[in-house]
XYZ file of C-alpha atoms in Angstrom:
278
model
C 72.173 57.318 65.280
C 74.333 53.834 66.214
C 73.139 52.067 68.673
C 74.829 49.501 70.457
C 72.794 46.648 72.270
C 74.157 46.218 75.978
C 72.824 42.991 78.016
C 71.823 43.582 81.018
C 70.460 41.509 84.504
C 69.294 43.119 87.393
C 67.975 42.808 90.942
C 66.281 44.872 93.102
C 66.698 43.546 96.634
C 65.514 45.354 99.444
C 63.182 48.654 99.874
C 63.588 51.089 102.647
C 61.773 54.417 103.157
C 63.029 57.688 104.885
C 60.827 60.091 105.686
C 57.283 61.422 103.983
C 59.314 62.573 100.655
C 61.150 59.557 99.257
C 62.055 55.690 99.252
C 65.103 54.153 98.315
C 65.498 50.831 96.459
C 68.430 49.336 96.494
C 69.614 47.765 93.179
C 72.250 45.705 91.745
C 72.990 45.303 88.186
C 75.542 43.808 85.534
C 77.990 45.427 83.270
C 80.678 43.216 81.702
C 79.946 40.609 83.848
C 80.594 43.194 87.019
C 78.082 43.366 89.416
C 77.701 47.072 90.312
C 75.593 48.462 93.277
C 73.656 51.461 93.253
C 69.827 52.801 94.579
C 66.937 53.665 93.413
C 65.366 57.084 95.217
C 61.583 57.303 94.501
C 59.157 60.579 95.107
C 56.480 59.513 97.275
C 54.141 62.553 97.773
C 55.003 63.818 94.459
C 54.325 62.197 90.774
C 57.078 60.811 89.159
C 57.123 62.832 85.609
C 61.088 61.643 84.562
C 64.130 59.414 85.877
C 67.099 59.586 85.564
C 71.023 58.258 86.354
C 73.296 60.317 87.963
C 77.169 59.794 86.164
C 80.368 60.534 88.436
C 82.995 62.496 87.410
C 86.418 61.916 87.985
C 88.083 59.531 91.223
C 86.933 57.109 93.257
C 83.371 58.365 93.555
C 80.515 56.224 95.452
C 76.354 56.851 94.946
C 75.463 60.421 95.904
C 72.219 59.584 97.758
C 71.731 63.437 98.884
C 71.591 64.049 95.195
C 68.895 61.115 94.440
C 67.281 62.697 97.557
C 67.108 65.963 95.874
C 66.109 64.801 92.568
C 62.929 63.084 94.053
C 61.553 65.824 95.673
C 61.569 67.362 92.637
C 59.328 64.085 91.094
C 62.446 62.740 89.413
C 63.362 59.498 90.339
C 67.282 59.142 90.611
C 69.652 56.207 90.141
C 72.583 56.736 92.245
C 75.947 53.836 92.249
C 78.994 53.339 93.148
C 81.742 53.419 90.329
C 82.869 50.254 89.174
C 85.943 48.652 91.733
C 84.771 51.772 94.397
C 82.613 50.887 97.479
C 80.101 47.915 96.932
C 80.089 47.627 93.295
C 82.744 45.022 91.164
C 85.750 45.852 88.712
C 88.547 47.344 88.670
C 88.642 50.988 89.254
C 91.308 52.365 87.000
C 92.830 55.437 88.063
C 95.953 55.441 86.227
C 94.486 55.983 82.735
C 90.800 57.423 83.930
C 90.280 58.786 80.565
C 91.440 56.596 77.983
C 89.376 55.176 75.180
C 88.668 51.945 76.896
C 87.715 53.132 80.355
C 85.224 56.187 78.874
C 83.462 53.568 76.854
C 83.166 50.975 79.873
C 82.347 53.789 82.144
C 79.783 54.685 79.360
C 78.216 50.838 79.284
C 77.851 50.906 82.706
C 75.819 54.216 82.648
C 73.737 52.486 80.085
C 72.953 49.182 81.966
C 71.903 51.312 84.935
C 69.562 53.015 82.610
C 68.312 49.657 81.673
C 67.791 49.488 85.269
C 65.689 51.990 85.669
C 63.930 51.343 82.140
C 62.906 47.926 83.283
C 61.331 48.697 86.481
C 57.824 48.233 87.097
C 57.318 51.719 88.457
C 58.635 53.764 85.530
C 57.460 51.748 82.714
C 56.867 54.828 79.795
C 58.375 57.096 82.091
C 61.363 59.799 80.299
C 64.668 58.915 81.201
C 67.595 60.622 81.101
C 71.393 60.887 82.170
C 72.769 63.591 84.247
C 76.222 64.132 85.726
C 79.110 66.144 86.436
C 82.794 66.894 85.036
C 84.422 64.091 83.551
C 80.766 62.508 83.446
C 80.508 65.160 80.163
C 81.982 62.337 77.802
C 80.437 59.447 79.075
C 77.274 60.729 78.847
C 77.020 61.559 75.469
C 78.574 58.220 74.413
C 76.458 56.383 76.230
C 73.017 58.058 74.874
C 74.649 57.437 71.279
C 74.853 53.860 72.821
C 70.847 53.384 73.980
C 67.331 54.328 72.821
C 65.947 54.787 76.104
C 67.866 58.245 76.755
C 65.348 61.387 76.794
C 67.476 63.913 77.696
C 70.857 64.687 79.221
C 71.843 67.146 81.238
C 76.089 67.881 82.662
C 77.167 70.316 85.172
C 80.740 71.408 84.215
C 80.733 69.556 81.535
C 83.576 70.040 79.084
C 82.530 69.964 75.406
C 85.737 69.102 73.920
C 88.459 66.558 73.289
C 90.319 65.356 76.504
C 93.629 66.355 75.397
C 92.150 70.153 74.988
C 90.899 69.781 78.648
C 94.280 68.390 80.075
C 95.786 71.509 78.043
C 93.535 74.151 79.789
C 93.602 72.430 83.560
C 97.455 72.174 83.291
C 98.022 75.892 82.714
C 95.469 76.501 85.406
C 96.448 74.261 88.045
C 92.284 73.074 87.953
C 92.105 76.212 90.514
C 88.799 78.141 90.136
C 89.492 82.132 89.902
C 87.704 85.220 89.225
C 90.117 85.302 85.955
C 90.037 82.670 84.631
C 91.787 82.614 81.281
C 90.396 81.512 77.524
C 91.071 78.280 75.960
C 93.340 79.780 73.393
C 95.872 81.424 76.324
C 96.545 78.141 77.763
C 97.271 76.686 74.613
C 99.555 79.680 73.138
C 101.350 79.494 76.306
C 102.417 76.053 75.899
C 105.980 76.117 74.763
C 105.886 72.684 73.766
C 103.314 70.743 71.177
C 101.048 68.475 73.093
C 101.252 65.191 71.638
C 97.939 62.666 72.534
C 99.738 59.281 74.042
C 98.989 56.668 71.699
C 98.098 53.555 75.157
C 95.363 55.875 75.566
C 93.538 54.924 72.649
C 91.079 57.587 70.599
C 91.146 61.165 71.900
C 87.613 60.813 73.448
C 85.474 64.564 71.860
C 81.903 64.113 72.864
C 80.873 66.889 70.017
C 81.406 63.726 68.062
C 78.639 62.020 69.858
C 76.218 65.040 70.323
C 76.435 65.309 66.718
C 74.402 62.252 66.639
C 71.882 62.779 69.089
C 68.722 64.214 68.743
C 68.030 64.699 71.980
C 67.273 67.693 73.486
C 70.881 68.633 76.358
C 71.331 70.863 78.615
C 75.021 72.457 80.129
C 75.304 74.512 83.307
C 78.755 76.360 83.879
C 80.421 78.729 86.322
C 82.606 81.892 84.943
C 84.431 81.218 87.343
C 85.771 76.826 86.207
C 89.371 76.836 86.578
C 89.027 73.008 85.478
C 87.593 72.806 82.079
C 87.638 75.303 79.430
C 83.955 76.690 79.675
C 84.544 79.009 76.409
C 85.767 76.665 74.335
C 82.859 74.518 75.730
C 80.462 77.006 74.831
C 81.728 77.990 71.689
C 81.348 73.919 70.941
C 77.615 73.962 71.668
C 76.913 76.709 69.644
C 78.276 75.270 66.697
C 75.432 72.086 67.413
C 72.986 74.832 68.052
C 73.643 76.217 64.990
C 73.705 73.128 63.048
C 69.779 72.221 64.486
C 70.543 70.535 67.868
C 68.245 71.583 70.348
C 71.140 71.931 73.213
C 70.867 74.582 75.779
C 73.392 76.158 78.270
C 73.699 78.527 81.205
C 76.719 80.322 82.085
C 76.637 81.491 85.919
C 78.831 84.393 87.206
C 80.576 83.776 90.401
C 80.516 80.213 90.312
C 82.942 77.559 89.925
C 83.738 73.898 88.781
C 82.084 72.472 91.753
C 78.413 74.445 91.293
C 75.475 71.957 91.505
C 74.163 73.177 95.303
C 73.547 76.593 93.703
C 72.318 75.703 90.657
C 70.311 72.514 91.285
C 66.811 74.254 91.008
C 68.287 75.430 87.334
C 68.480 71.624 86.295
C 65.440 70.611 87.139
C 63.029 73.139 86.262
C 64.737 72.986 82.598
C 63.860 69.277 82.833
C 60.409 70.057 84.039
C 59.616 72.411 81.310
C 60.862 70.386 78.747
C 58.649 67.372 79.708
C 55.368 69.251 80.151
């Protein structure tokens, strides 16, 4: 497995508590010489048995503290930030070409330096970490636990499992609108009357099966039948193939459910990460 070495300085600044179940540390940290902002939510009553950083998908996304909140009552601490150039944190948000080469791999180092957050804080020393996120988060995540040690686990709520271009394919023909018929992968693309040609400015095609070939770390997916945004059978199909060649990566397919799915399926997450760290 490569790993590449990412630098990384970091402040925690202030502490504030809400509640019996949970405090929040706020945290600032560096990634390309950004300074990106972000939080810290601890358990309190419970004992911390993993930690992990929660990835964005796709816009102009700030921290998710209700998800932090939700991790640490589970006794997962959560790091929560806002996207580089978005709220409080530095850079330049780029929207125009979100998922080039370039901006999945810096979007990928920052996920790694606020791993290296969490990893260097006094309350987690030897603690599992892990990455979790959702959508678009599905190829940064996997390049950025190619890209560090520290990673545990990983774990993606609609996350695709194939190359961008195959994604953009499957969204076009469905206008991203979830459906109780949603079509395959392969309708979308025999449909197209056109061949899709990958714009060379965007750089590499980014495939995160190329990543998760690497990894031995255990993954988990969670899907609805119902994703009009990525194509969840091609996804699956993906997986499988890694399953079959040793990885140990699990997935859940949820009827009824949609793109947007982590309310209903929360408790799913974290019980698989609970029983895979006792």
């Amino acid at each position: 497995m490569n790993k590449t070495t990412v630098i990384v300085f970091f402040l925690i600044y202030s502490i504030q508590v809400f509640g019996e179940d949970y405090k929040i540390e706020n945290a600032e940290f560096y990634s390309h010489g950004d300074k990106l902002s972000g939080s810290i939510v601890f358990p309190v009553e419970k004992e911390i048995h993993s930690a992990v950083v929660f990835v964005h998908g796709s816009g102009k996304q700030t921290k998710n503290i209700d998800w932090a909140k939700r991790f640490a009552r589970e006794g997962i601490a959560a790091m929560v930030y806002d996207k580089r150039g978005v709220g409080k944190s530095g850079g330049r948000y780029e929207s125009k070409q979100s998922v080039s080469e370039k901006n999945i791999t810096l979007l990928a180092d920052d996920a790694v330096s606020a791993l290296n957050t969490l990893a260097n804080h006094p309350a987690l020393k030897g603690t599992a970490l892990g990455l979790t996120g959702i959508s678009q988060a599905a190829w940064i995540v996997p390049l950025a636990a190619e890209k560090s040690e520290a990673v545990s686990f990983i774990v993606l709520w609609s996350g695709p499992v194939c190359k961008v271009s195959e994604e953009d394919i499957f969204s076009k023909y469905t206008a991203d609108v979830d459906g109780r018929e949603v079509p395959s992968y392969d309708e979308a693309l025999n449909s197209r009357k056109e061949k899709y040609i990958w714009p060379d400015f965007l750089g590499k095609d980014m495939d995160p099966s190329e990543s998760l070939a690497k990894l031995t770390i255990p993954g988990f997916w969670i899907y609805g039948e119902e994703d009009g945004s990525i194509p969840v059978d091609l996804s699956i199909r993906r997986l499988q193939t890694l399953r079959t060649a040793g990885h140990s990566y699990d997935y859940v397919l949820f009827s009824g459910l949609g793109h947007n799915n982590m309310v209903e399926t929360f408790a799913t997450a974290t019980d698989w990460i609970k029983r895979l760290l006792r």
